[in-house]
């Protein structure tokens, strides 16, 4: 390591926040679509929403909230010099991410087996509002699932950096930014869950 | 590194926030079982906003950041509100 290596902690973190704002606008667009179509087809949205399995949604909410806790704790652990503990907490986060995706796989499989997927004959026979609901459901949860996958890969990458001593108690901004990304994934789910699984 | 200026959040704080988030999740699921008509969506969104505030303030430690970060988030949220608000002006009064 070069002794004069310039590090801008605030700049690096602010850059990450700016990126998160673009993600906010991206998912914001999908939430606007949801809001507009909910106001247009309220009855169809309630009928279609009742078909989602609340158990999957609730389980995934618990998994994501807990994984957010793990990431937050891992930053504290690293900064206290407890590198091994920090790595274990990150491993638990990645495990949570995979568990979330396994749940999502079973949830989607069940829906697809019931003929509920975009442009399916079953959905085309139904009211247009229900088709819109399920298209938005697949688009939004699919894009969110992709973020979960990317988040897990980023965390594994940070774990490699920690093992190589490139990220350590005095230089943790990469872990911090990976954590910020992971919390964003959690934040989006916090809104996605009630909107899709709890519409009444 | 400005390590001296940034706060290390204790484990305890994070665990308390996590418990609060779990309780709020329980509340949002329970309330959704009661039919409040159009009010349901607003209750769900309010609880989700409370949960987000906890995640942003503590897990993402915005609470401990300098003013610049808070103003940046505020302006992003205002832009999002304009985005949503103007869309609805169009949709509802077309």
mmCIF file of C-alpha atoms in Angstrom:
data_model
loop_
_atom_site.group_PDB
_atom_site.id
_atom_site.type_symbol
_atom_site.label_atom_id
_atom_site.label_comp_id
_atom_site.label_asym_id
_atom_site.label_seq_id
_atom_site.Cartn_x
_atom_site.Cartn_y
_atom_site.Cartn_z
ATOM 1 C CA UNK A 1 0.000 0.000 0.000
ATOM 2 C CA UNK A 2 1.278 3.425 -0.935
ATOM 3 C CA UNK A 3 1.415 5.752 2.078
ATOM 4 C CA UNK A 4 0.151 8.789 0.157
ATOM 5 C CA UNK A 5 -2.902 6.977 -1.256
ATOM 6 C CA UNK A 6 -5.730 9.458 -1.293
ATOM 7 C CA UNK A 7 -9.011 8.307 0.169
ATOM 8 C CA UNK A 8 -12.127 10.429 0.204
ATOM 9 C CA UNK A 9 -14.468 8.726 2.615
ATOM 10 C CA UNK A 10 -17.260 11.311 2.421
ATOM 11 C CA UNK A 11 -17.019 11.539 -1.367
ATOM 12 C CA UNK A 12 -17.179 7.751 -1.780
ATOM 13 C CA UNK A 13 -20.200 7.502 0.461
ATOM 14 C CA UNK A 14 -21.964 10.453 -1.116
ATOM 15 C CA UNK A 15 -21.449 8.923 -4.549
ATOM 16 C CA UNK A 16 -23.140 5.765 -3.296
ATOM 17 C CA UNK A 17 -26.086 7.757 -1.956
ATOM 18 C CA UNK A 18 -26.468 9.509 -5.329
ATOM 19 C CA UNK A 19 -26.593 6.110 -6.997
ATOM 20 C CA UNK A 20 -29.215 4.983 -4.488
ATOM 21 C CA UNK A 21 -31.350 8.004 -5.450
ATOM 22 C CA UNK A 22 -31.380 6.818 -9.062
ATOM 23 C CA UNK A 23 -32.588 3.446 -7.794
ATOM 24 C CA UNK A 24 -35.270 5.250 -5.811
ATOM 25 C CA UNK A 25 -36.524 6.938 -8.982
ATOM 26 C CA UNK A 26 -36.363 3.626 -10.888
ATOM 27 C CA UNK A 27 -38.549 1.799 -8.367
ATOM 28 C CA UNK A 28 -40.542 4.993 -7.846
ATOM 29 C CA UNK A 29 -41.660 4.697 -11.464
ATOM 30 C CA UNK A 30 -42.921 1.177 -10.825
ATOM 31 C CA UNK A 31 -44.740 2.310 -7.693
ATOM 32 C CA UNK A 32 -46.399 5.093 -9.701
ATOM 33 C CA UNK A 33 -47.625 2.518 -12.205
ATOM 34 C CA UNK A 34 -49.003 0.510 -9.292
ATOM 35 C CA UNK A 35 -50.721 3.564 -7.777
ATOM 36 C CA UNK A 36 -52.278 4.667 -11.073
ATOM 37 C CA UNK A 37 -53.628 1.207 -11.882
ATOM 38 C CA UNK A 38 -54.809 0.651 -8.307
ATOM 39 C CA UNK A 39 -56.902 3.806 -8.598
ATOM 40 C CA UNK A 40 -58.203 2.628 -11.969
ATOM 41 C CA UNK A 41 -58.952 -1.031 -11.105
ATOM 42 C CA UNK A 42 -59.300 -1.185 -7.292
ATOM 43 C CA UNK A 43 -61.575 -4.271 -7.241
ATOM 44 C CA UNK A 44 -59.379 -6.292 -9.626
ATOM 45 C CA UNK A 45 -56.247 -5.405 -7.643
ATOM 46 C CA UNK A 46 -57.854 -6.564 -4.403
ATOM 47 C CA UNK A 47 -59.049 -9.805 -6.019
ATOM 48 C CA UNK A 48 -55.651 -10.509 -7.579
ATOM 49 C CA UNK A 49 -53.748 -9.464 -4.433
ATOM 50 C CA UNK A 50 -55.726 -11.990 -2.398
ATOM 51 C CA UNK A 51 -54.218 -14.719 -4.596
ATOM 52 C CA UNK A 52 -50.674 -14.000 -3.460
ATOM 53 C CA UNK A 53 -49.457 -16.182 -0.616
ATOM 54 C CA UNK A 54 -49.001 -13.936 2.415
ATOM 55 C CA UNK A 55 -46.759 -16.555 4.064
ATOM 56 C CA UNK A 56 -44.094 -16.175 1.359
ATOM 57 C CA UNK A 57 -44.282 -12.396 1.580
ATOM 58 C CA UNK A 58 -44.100 -12.337 5.378
ATOM 59 C CA UNK A 59 -41.232 -14.862 5.472
ATOM 60 C CA UNK A 60 -39.264 -12.838 2.943
ATOM 61 C CA UNK A 61 -39.909 -9.664 4.937
ATOM 62 C CA UNK A 62 -38.435 -11.285 8.053
ATOM 63 C CA UNK A 63 -35.477 -12.608 6.052
ATOM 64 C CA UNK A 64 -34.657 -9.213 4.533
ATOM 65 C CA UNK A 65 -35.054 -7.255 7.771
ATOM 66 C CA UNK A 66 -32.776 -9.725 9.545
ATOM 67 C CA UNK A 67 -30.211 -9.639 6.740
ATOM 68 C CA UNK A 68 -30.155 -5.846 7.000
ATOM 69 C CA UNK A 69 -29.391 -6.256 10.704
ATOM 70 C CA UNK A 70 -26.511 -8.640 9.844
ATOM 71 C CA UNK A 71 -24.933 -6.122 7.443
ATOM 72 C CA UNK A 72 -25.287 -3.281 9.927
ATOM 73 C CA UNK A 73 -23.699 -5.408 12.675
ATOM 74 C CA UNK A 74 -20.877 -6.526 10.377
ATOM 75 C CA UNK A 75 -19.773 -2.900 9.877
ATOM 76 C CA UNK A 76 -19.622 -2.347 13.644
ATOM 77 C CA UNK A 77 -17.765 -5.667 14.062
ATOM 78 C CA UNK A 78 -15.183 -4.762 11.422
ATOM 79 C CA UNK A 79 -14.619 -1.330 12.931
ATOM 80 C CA UNK A 80 -14.129 -2.857 16.371
ATOM 81 C CA UNK A 81 -11.449 -5.070 14.807
ATOM 82 C CA UNK A 82 -13.509 -8.261 15.024
ATOM 83 C CA UNK A 83 -12.777 -9.303 11.448
ATOM 84 C CA UNK A 84 -13.873 -12.936 11.785
ATOM 85 C CA UNK A 85 -17.189 -11.950 13.316
ATOM 86 C CA UNK A 86 -17.711 -9.410 10.555
ATOM 87 C CA UNK A 87 -17.104 -12.097 7.909
ATOM 88 C CA UNK A 88 -19.550 -14.491 9.576
ATOM 89 C CA UNK A 89 -22.207 -11.781 9.674
ATOM 90 C CA UNK A 90 -21.680 -11.098 5.975
ATOM 91 C CA UNK A 91 -21.896 -14.825 5.244
ATOM 92 C CA UNK A 92 -25.223 -14.844 7.109
ATOM 93 C CA UNK A 93 -26.390 -11.960 4.907
ATOM 94 C CA UNK A 94 -25.511 -13.858 1.732
ATOM 95 C CA UNK A 95 -27.273 -16.946 3.115
ATOM 96 C CA UNK A 96 -30.365 -14.787 3.783
ATOM 97 C CA UNK A 97 -30.230 -13.451 0.233
ATOM 98 C CA UNK A 98 -30.158 -16.992 -1.151
ATOM 99 C CA UNK A 99 -32.993 -18.052 1.143
ATOM 100 C CA UNK A 100 -35.011 -15.082 -0.107
ATOM 101 C CA UNK A 101 -34.436 -16.136 -3.718
ATOM 102 C CA UNK A 102 -35.322 -19.786 -2.983
ATOM 103 C CA UNK A 103 -38.587 -18.567 -1.434
ATOM 104 C CA UNK A 104 -39.225 -16.379 -4.468
ATOM 105 C CA UNK A 105 -38.562 -19.356 -6.751
ATOM 106 C CA UNK A 106 -41.176 -21.470 -4.971
ATOM 107 C CA UNK A 107 -43.620 -18.581 -4.887
ATOM 108 C CA UNK A 108 -43.299 -17.867 -8.608
ATOM 109 C CA UNK A 109 -43.387 -21.588 -9.469
ATOM 110 C CA UNK A 110 -46.694 -21.987 -7.627
ATOM 111 C CA UNK A 111 -48.120 -18.950 -9.462
ATOM 112 C CA UNK A 112 -46.916 -20.181 -12.841
ATOM 113 C CA UNK A 113 -48.363 -23.649 -12.183
ATOM 114 C CA UNK A 114 -51.716 -22.003 -11.571
ATOM 115 C CA UNK A 115 -51.410 -20.371 -14.982
ATOM 116 C CA UNK A 116 -50.685 -16.923 -13.571
ATOM 117 C CA UNK A 117 -47.855 -15.470 -15.620
ATOM 118 C CA UNK A 118 -47.693 -12.594 -18.124
ATOM 119 C CA UNK A 119 -49.775 -13.268 -21.250
ATOM 120 C CA UNK A 120 -50.963 -16.655 -19.955
ATOM 121 C CA UNK A 121 -54.309 -17.937 -21.340
ATOM 122 C CA UNK A 122 -55.679 -17.991 -17.778
ATOM 123 C CA UNK A 123 -54.892 -14.303 -17.240
ATOM 124 C CA UNK A 124 -56.097 -13.261 -20.695
ATOM 125 C CA UNK A 125 -59.465 -14.777 -19.868
ATOM 126 C CA UNK A 126 -59.691 -12.600 -16.767
ATOM 127 C CA UNK A 127 -60.442 -8.973 -16.242
ATOM 128 C CA UNK A 128 -57.791 -6.573 -17.575
ATOM 129 C CA UNK A 129 -57.108 -5.177 -14.077
ATOM 130 C CA UNK A 130 -55.918 -8.581 -12.842
ATOM 131 C CA UNK A 131 -53.616 -8.938 -15.843
ATOM 132 C CA UNK A 132 -52.144 -5.524 -15.069
ATOM 133 C CA UNK A 133 -51.687 -6.516 -11.415
ATOM 134 C CA UNK A 134 -49.812 -9.720 -12.220
ATOM 135 C CA UNK A 135 -47.667 -8.070 -14.915
ATOM 136 C CA UNK A 136 -46.640 -5.408 -12.404
ATOM 137 C CA UNK A 137 -46.123 -8.050 -9.726
ATOM 138 C CA UNK A 138 -43.687 -9.995 -11.921
ATOM 139 C CA UNK A 139 -41.914 -6.860 -13.142
ATOM 140 C CA UNK A 140 -41.486 -5.297 -9.697
ATOM 141 C CA UNK A 141 -40.623 -8.413 -7.694
ATOM 142 C CA UNK A 142 -38.431 -9.612 -10.574
ATOM 143 C CA UNK A 143 -36.446 -6.376 -10.654
ATOM 144 C CA UNK A 144 -36.215 -6.447 -6.872
ATOM 145 C CA UNK A 145 -35.075 -10.088 -6.957
ATOM 146 C CA UNK A 146 -32.358 -9.099 -9.426
ATOM 147 C CA UNK A 147 -31.217 -6.479 -6.909
ATOM 148 C CA UNK A 148 -31.103 -9.128 -4.176
ATOM 149 C CA UNK A 149 -28.896 -11.267 -6.409
ATOM 150 C CA UNK A 150 -26.584 -8.342 -7.263
ATOM 151 C CA UNK A 151 -26.441 -7.361 -3.573
ATOM 152 C CA UNK A 152 -25.395 -10.889 -2.608
ATOM 153 C CA UNK A 153 -22.636 -10.908 -5.257
ATOM 154 C CA UNK A 154 -21.390 -7.500 -4.074
ATOM 155 C CA UNK A 155 -21.262 -8.731 -0.470
ATOM 156 C CA UNK A 156 -19.277 -11.827 -1.459
ATOM 157 C CA UNK A 157 -16.880 -9.517 -3.318
ATOM 158 C CA UNK A 158 -16.453 -7.370 -0.183
ATOM 159 C CA UNK A 159 -15.834 -10.519 1.871
ATOM 160 C CA UNK A 160 -12.948 -11.371 -0.476
ATOM 161 C CA UNK A 161 -11.583 -7.841 0.051
ATOM 162 C CA UNK A 162 -11.811 -8.240 3.823
ATOM 163 C CA UNK A 163 -9.928 -11.545 3.636
ATOM 164 C CA UNK A 164 -7.260 -9.880 1.482
ATOM 165 C CA UNK A 165 -6.997 -7.072 4.060
ATOM 166 C CA UNK A 166 -7.996 -4.501 1.416
ATOM 167 C CA UNK A 167 -10.983 -3.622 3.571
ATOM 168 C CA UNK A 168 -10.226 -3.379 7.274
ATOM 169 C CA UNK A 169 -11.047 -1.452 10.439
ATOM 170 C CA UNK A 170 -9.412 1.760 9.218
ATOM 171 C CA UNK A 171 -10.644 1.549 5.626
ATOM 172 C CA UNK A 172 -14.160 0.198 5.530
ATOM 173 C CA UNK A 173 -15.945 2.434 3.008
ATOM 174 C CA UNK A 174 -16.400 -0.390 0.477
ATOM 175 C CA UNK A 175 -18.195 -2.476 3.108
ATOM 176 C CA UNK A 176 -20.188 0.574 4.113
ATOM 177 C CA UNK A 177 -21.328 1.224 0.534
ATOM 178 C CA UNK A 178 -22.170 -2.447 -0.046
ATOM 179 C CA UNK A 179 -24.212 -2.236 3.157
ATOM 180 C CA UNK A 180 -26.018 0.874 1.904
ATOM 181 C CA UNK A 181 -26.963 -0.987 -1.279
ATOM 182 C CA UNK A 182 -28.236 -3.918 0.752
ATOM 183 C CA UNK A 183 -30.372 -1.653 2.952
ATOM 184 C CA UNK A 184 -31.873 -0.088 -0.180
ATOM 185 C CA UNK A 185 -32.941 -3.561 -1.320
ATOM 186 C CA UNK A 186 -34.567 -3.973 2.091
ATOM 187 C CA UNK A 187 -36.237 -0.537 1.867
ATOM 188 C CA UNK A 188 -37.842 -1.336 -1.480
ATOM 189 C CA UNK A 189 -39.212 -4.575 -0.083
ATOM 190 C CA UNK A 190 -40.664 -2.682 2.908
ATOM 191 C CA UNK A 191 -42.959 -0.883 0.418
ATOM 192 C CA UNK A 192 -43.394 -3.736 -2.024
ATOM 193 C CA UNK A 193 -44.649 -6.152 0.645
ATOM 194 C CA UNK A 194 -47.704 -4.222 1.894
ATOM 195 C CA UNK A 195 -48.606 -2.963 -1.599
ATOM 196 C CA UNK A 196 -48.673 -6.386 -3.236
ATOM 197 C CA UNK A 197 -49.400 -8.824 -0.416
ATOM 198 C CA UNK A 198 -51.627 -6.795 1.878
ATOM 199 C CA UNK A 199 -54.020 -5.006 -0.517
ATOM 200 C CA UNK A 200 -57.523 -5.322 0.825
ATOM 201 C CA UNK B 1 -9.741 8.517 6.430
ATOM 202 C CA UNK B 2 -11.837 10.598 8.724
ATOM 203 C CA UNK B 3 -12.325 7.677 11.080
ATOM 204 C CA UNK B 4 -12.399 9.881 14.150
ATOM 205 C CA UNK B 5 -15.393 11.831 12.817
ATOM 206 C CA UNK B 6 -17.628 8.866 12.102
ATOM 207 C CA UNK B 7 -19.621 7.221 14.768
ATOM 208 C CA UNK B 8 -19.491 3.476 15.534
ATOM 209 C CA UNK B 9 -23.066 2.395 16.214
ATOM 210 C CA UNK B 10 -23.238 -0.160 19.067
ATOM 211 C CA UNK B 11 -24.739 -3.639 18.451
ATOM 212 C CA UNK B 12 -27.487 -2.907 20.968
ATOM 213 C CA UNK B 13 -28.908 -0.019 18.920
ATOM 214 C CA UNK B 14 -29.083 -2.139 15.771
ATOM 215 C CA UNK B 15 -30.799 -5.010 17.584
ATOM 216 C CA UNK B 16 -33.384 -2.665 19.138
ATOM 217 C CA UNK B 17 -34.149 -1.195 15.710
ATOM 218 C CA UNK B 18 -34.487 -4.719 14.280
ATOM 219 C CA UNK B 19 -37.003 -5.609 17.024
ATOM 220 C CA UNK B 20 -38.947 -2.410 16.280
ATOM 221 C CA UNK B 21 -38.999 -3.335 12.571
ATOM 222 C CA UNK B 22 -40.347 -6.816 13.360
ATOM 223 C CA UNK B 23 -43.078 -5.338 15.584
ATOM 224 C CA UNK B 24 -44.082 -2.875 12.844
ATOM 225 C CA UNK B 25 -44.232 -5.756 10.341
ATOM 226 C CA UNK B 26 -46.567 -7.596 12.726
ATOM 227 C CA UNK B 27 -48.708 -4.474 13.057
ATOM 228 C CA UNK B 28 -48.968 -3.943 9.302
ATOM 229 C CA UNK B 29 -50.010 -7.578 8.722
ATOM 230 C CA UNK B 30 -52.617 -7.443 11.531
ATOM 231 C CA UNK B 31 -54.103 -4.134 10.400
ATOM 232 C CA UNK B 32 -54.409 -5.473 6.847
ATOM 233 C CA UNK B 33 -56.818 -8.158 8.120
ATOM 234 C CA UNK B 34 -59.298 -5.465 9.168
ATOM 235 C CA UNK B 35 -61.309 -3.875 6.346
ATOM 236 C CA UNK B 36 -60.888 -0.109 6.625
ATOM 237 C CA UNK B 37 -61.787 0.546 3.000
ATOM 238 C CA UNK B 38 -59.441 2.930 1.166
ATOM 239 C CA UNK B 39 -57.826 3.770 4.498
ATOM 240 C CA UNK B 40 -55.988 0.411 4.475
ATOM 241 C CA UNK B 41 -53.518 1.510 1.815
ATOM 242 C CA UNK B 42 -52.738 4.715 3.719
ATOM 243 C CA UNK B 43 -52.180 2.852 6.987
ATOM 244 C CA UNK B 44 -49.916 0.362 5.163
ATOM 245 C CA UNK B 45 -47.942 3.192 3.543
ATOM 246 C CA UNK B 46 -47.591 5.075 6.849
ATOM 247 C CA UNK B 47 -46.224 2.001 8.614
ATOM 248 C CA UNK B 48 -43.884 1.323 5.681
ATOM 249 C CA UNK B 49 -42.664 4.931 5.926
ATOM 250 C CA UNK B 50 -41.956 4.525 9.648
ATOM 251 C CA UNK B 51 -40.002 1.328 8.936
ATOM 252 C CA UNK B 52 -38.046 3.083 6.176
ATOM 253 C CA UNK B 53 -37.237 5.986 8.456
ATOM 254 C CA UNK B 54 -35.745 3.564 11.004
ATOM 255 C CA UNK B 55 -33.714 1.751 8.341
ATOM 256 C CA UNK B 56 -32.428 4.982 6.795
ATOM 257 C CA UNK B 57 -31.663 6.749 10.080
ATOM 258 C CA UNK B 58 -29.987 3.909 11.955
ATOM 259 C CA UNK B 59 -29.086 0.983 9.669
ATOM 260 C CA UNK B 60 -27.848 3.365 6.961
ATOM 261 C CA UNK B 61 -26.726 5.722 9.779
ATOM 262 C CA UNK B 62 -27.991 8.839 8.061
ATOM 263 C CA UNK B 63 -28.631 10.183 11.559
ATOM 264 C CA UNK B 64 -24.870 10.358 12.110
ATOM 265 C CA UNK B 65 -23.997 11.857 8.701
ATOM 266 C CA UNK B 66 -23.333 15.498 7.931
ATOM 267 C CA UNK B 67 -26.108 17.824 6.788
ATOM 268 C CA UNK B 68 -25.216 17.414 3.086
ATOM 269 C CA UNK B 69 -26.415 13.776 3.110
ATOM 270 C CA UNK B 70 -29.698 14.666 4.789
ATOM 271 C CA UNK B 71 -30.396 17.521 2.350
ATOM 272 C CA UNK B 72 -29.569 15.244 -0.576
ATOM 273 C CA UNK B 73 -32.067 12.631 0.608
ATOM 274 C CA UNK B 74 -34.659 15.333 1.194
ATOM 275 C CA UNK B 75 -34.263 16.660 -2.349
ATOM 276 C CA UNK B 76 -34.470 13.130 -3.792
ATOM 277 C CA UNK B 77 -37.710 12.572 -1.876
ATOM 278 C CA UNK B 78 -39.110 15.920 -3.074
ATOM 279 C CA UNK B 79 -38.299 14.964 -6.669
ATOM 280 C CA UNK B 80 -40.060 11.626 -6.131
ATOM 281 C CA UNK B 81 -43.075 13.417 -4.623
ATOM 282 C CA UNK B 82 -43.236 15.774 -7.635
ATOM 283 C CA UNK B 83 -42.956 12.746 -9.942
ATOM 284 C CA UNK B 84 -45.866 11.028 -8.152
ATOM 285 C CA UNK B 85 -47.921 14.188 -7.606
ATOM 286 C CA UNK B 86 -47.749 15.418 -11.209
ATOM 287 C CA UNK B 87 -48.568 11.955 -12.526
ATOM 288 C CA UNK B 88 -51.706 11.940 -10.403
ATOM 289 C CA UNK B 89 -52.723 15.430 -11.475
ATOM 290 C CA UNK B 90 -52.655 14.078 -15.019
ATOM 291 C CA UNK B 91 -54.339 10.756 -14.229
ATOM 292 C CA UNK B 92 -57.138 12.101 -12.036
ATOM 293 C CA UNK B 93 -58.062 15.264 -13.961
ATOM 294 C CA UNK B 94 -57.457 14.237 -17.532
#
